[in-house]
Every structure is written in structure tokens, then in C-alpha cells.
Amino acid sequence: CLKVPFALSGSGSGYIYGLIDSEYRADMTAEAGRVLVKKAISHAMARDGSSGGIIRTVVIKPGSNDRDYTPGNELPFGPTGY
């Protein structure tokens, strides 16, 4: 069993393990993590016909949740982001 400090799942997750392995850093800020998550999800969406067309993220903090929405025409990678 390989222990890593993150988890991936979903129909497109197989497309992004290498990306996450190479770009994840334990000392990332919440914003840097959100940028990486959006990049990874948009890569998966570009290759997986079952993945959706938008990205929603939530940074969970003590006492608050920071929600973010990225519409399909603003994805950082993919058919609309090349």
C-alpha cells in the first residue's frame, strides 16, 4: 500500500494521478491547492466523457467554508482552455 497525503476518485481520476504526483506539495497554500485541483479536474474532464462541465471546490477551514465555482468556459485546460 502506497501512503499519500491526498485521495483521488471518480471516473476521470485515472487520467490525473501523474499530474498530482508531480505537482502536489505538502506546504501548498489553500489557493495553490485549489489551482492544482482545478488544473487536474479540467485535465480529467477533457479526457473522460463521464466527467461534468464545471468545477466546484470547497476549502474547509475551522468555522468557515470557502466555496468556488468555475464554469466550463473558464476551465484552465481543455477544449475551452487550450
PDB file of C-alpha atoms in Angstrom:
ATOM      1  CA  CYS A   1       0.000   0.000   0.000  1.00  0.00           C
ATOM      2  CA  LEU A   2       1.373   3.398  -1.012  1.00  0.00           C
ATOM      3  CA  LYS A   3       0.544   6.086   1.548  1.00  0.00           C
ATOM      4  CA  VAL A   4      -0.013   9.577   0.131  1.00  0.00           C
ATOM      5  CA  PRO A   5      -1.422  12.760   1.722  1.00  0.00           C
ATOM      6  CA  PHE A   6      -4.302  13.062  -0.741  1.00  0.00           C
ATOM      7  CA  ALA A   7      -7.045  10.964  -2.290  1.00  0.00           C
ATOM      8  CA  LEU A   8      -8.378  10.816  -5.848  1.00  0.00           C
ATOM      9  CA  SER A   9     -11.529   9.124  -7.034  1.00  0.00           C
ATOM     10  CA  GLY A  10     -14.071   9.331  -9.797  1.00  0.00           C
ATOM     11  CA  SER A  11     -14.285   8.219 -13.391  1.00  0.00           C
ATOM     12  CA  GLY A  12     -11.571  10.644 -14.569  1.00  0.00           C
ATOM     13  CA  SER A  13      -9.137  10.164 -11.691  1.00  0.00           C
ATOM     14  CA  GLY A  14      -7.021   7.642 -13.558  1.00  0.00           C
ATOM     15  CA  TYR A  15      -6.032  10.353 -16.011  1.00  0.00           C
ATOM     16  CA  ILE A  16      -4.535  12.669 -13.383  1.00  0.00           C
ATOM     17  CA  TYR A  17      -2.521  10.591 -10.897  1.00  0.00           C
ATOM     18  CA  GLY A  18       0.780  11.504 -12.578  1.00  0.00           C
ATOM     19  CA  LEU A  19      -0.097  15.201 -12.621  1.00  0.00           C
ATOM     20  CA  ILE A  20      -0.981  15.217  -8.925  1.00  0.00           C
ATOM     21  CA  ASP A  21       2.087  13.118  -8.036  1.00  0.00           C
ATOM     22  CA  SER A  22       4.376  15.592  -9.806  1.00  0.00           C
ATOM     23  CA  GLU A  23       2.795  18.883  -8.713  1.00  0.00           C
ATOM     24  CA  TYR A  24       1.420  18.297  -5.186  1.00  0.00           C
ATOM     25  CA  ARG A  25       3.499  19.818  -2.386  1.00  0.00           C
ATOM     26  CA  ALA A  26       2.825  19.334   1.321  1.00  0.00           C
ATOM     27  CA  ASP A  27       3.397  23.040   2.019  1.00  0.00           C
ATOM     28  CA  MET A  28       0.944  24.354  -0.584  1.00  0.00           C
ATOM     29  CA  THR A  29      -1.326  27.227   0.364  1.00  0.00           C
ATOM     30  CA  ALA A  30      -5.065  26.678   0.102  1.00  0.00           C
ATOM     31  CA  GLU A  31      -5.086  28.812  -3.061  1.00  0.00           C
ATOM     32  CA  ALA A  32      -2.215  26.868  -4.652  1.00  0.00           C
ATOM     33  CA  GLY A  33      -4.049  23.648  -3.820  1.00  0.00           C
ATOM     34  CA  ARG A  34      -7.232  24.984  -5.390  1.00  0.00           C
ATOM     35  CA  VAL A  35      -5.316  25.942  -8.569  1.00  0.00           C
ATOM     36  CA  LEU A  36      -3.841  22.420  -8.768  1.00  0.00           C
ATOM     37  CA  VAL A  37      -7.237  20.801  -8.177  1.00  0.00           C
ATOM     38  CA  LYS A  38      -8.827  22.890 -10.945  1.00  0.00           C
ATOM     39  CA  LYS A  39      -5.992  22.047 -13.318  1.00  0.00           C
ATOM     40  CA  ALA A  40      -6.247  18.335 -12.537  1.00  0.00           C
ATOM     41  CA  ILE A  41     -10.031  18.188 -12.780  1.00  0.00           C
ATOM     42  CA  SER A  42     -10.066  20.067 -16.071  1.00  0.00           C
ATOM     43  CA  HIS A  43      -7.467  17.621 -17.465  1.00  0.00           C
ATOM     44  CA  ALA A  44      -9.652  14.695 -16.383  1.00  0.00           C
ATOM     45  CA  MET A  45     -12.756  16.332 -17.856  1.00  0.00           C
ATOM     46  CA  ALA A  46     -11.005  16.778 -21.217  1.00  0.00           C
ATOM     47  CA  ARG A  47     -10.347  13.021 -21.416  1.00  0.00           C
ATOM     48  CA  ASP A  48     -13.304  11.447 -19.653  1.00  0.00           C
ATOM     49  CA  GLY A  49     -16.718  11.576 -21.284  1.00  0.00           C
ATOM     50  CA  SER A  50     -18.440  10.949 -17.947  1.00  0.00           C
ATOM     51  CA  SER A  51     -16.953  13.984 -16.179  1.00  0.00           C
ATOM     52  CA  GLY A  52     -19.034  17.135 -15.904  1.00  0.00           C
ATOM     53  CA  GLY A  53     -18.574  20.561 -17.437  1.00  0.00           C
ATOM     54  CA  ILE A  54     -17.970  22.744 -14.365  1.00  0.00           C
ATOM     55  CA  ILE A  55     -15.717  22.687 -11.297  1.00  0.00           C
ATOM     56  CA  ARG A  56     -16.852  23.349  -7.744  1.00  0.00           C
ATOM     57  CA  THR A  57     -14.266  23.457  -4.958  1.00  0.00           C
ATOM     58  CA  VAL A  58     -14.558  23.960  -1.220  1.00  0.00           C
ATOM     59  CA  VAL A  59     -11.706  24.834   1.147  1.00  0.00           C
ATOM     60  CA  ILE A  60     -12.767  23.683   4.600  1.00  0.00           C
ATOM     61  CA  LYS A  61     -11.446  25.767   7.494  1.00  0.00           C
ATOM     62  CA  PRO A  62     -12.328  25.844  11.179  1.00  0.00           C
ATOM     63  CA  GLY A  63     -15.516  27.876  11.374  1.00  0.00           C
ATOM     64  CA  SER A  64     -15.964  28.504   7.652  1.00  0.00           C
ATOM     65  CA  ASN A  65     -16.063  27.022   4.181  1.00  0.00           C
ATOM     66  CA  ASP A  66     -14.679  28.853   1.141  1.00  0.00           C
ATOM     67  CA  ARG A  67     -16.656  27.795  -1.930  1.00  0.00           C
ATOM     68  CA  ASP A  68     -15.641  28.443  -5.536  1.00  0.00           C
ATOM     69  CA  TYR A  69     -17.349  27.816  -8.882  1.00  0.00           C
ATOM     70  CA  THR A  70     -15.616  27.641 -12.271  1.00  0.00           C
ATOM     71  CA  PRO A  71     -17.917  27.492 -15.317  1.00  0.00           C
ATOM     72  CA  GLY A  72     -16.975  25.369 -18.304  1.00  0.00           C
ATOM     73  CA  ASN A  73     -15.889  28.318 -20.416  1.00  0.00           C
ATOM     74  CA  GLU A  74     -13.286  29.323 -17.781  1.00  0.00           C
ATOM     75  CA  LEU A  75     -11.583  25.950 -17.265  1.00  0.00           C
ATOM     76  CA  PRO A  76      -7.767  26.179 -17.076  1.00  0.00           C
ATOM     77  CA  PHE A  77      -7.315  23.298 -19.552  1.00  0.00           C
ATOM     78  CA  GLY A  78      -9.390  21.522 -22.137  1.00  0.00           C
ATOM     79  CA  PRO A  79     -11.405  22.286 -25.231  1.00  0.00           C
ATOM     80  CA  THR A  80     -12.298  25.767 -23.993  1.00  0.00           C
ATOM     81  CA  GLY A  81      -8.937  26.458 -22.326  1.00  0.00           C
ATOM     82  CA  TYR A  82      -6.332  25.478 -24.932  1.00  0.00           C
TER      83      TYR A  82
END
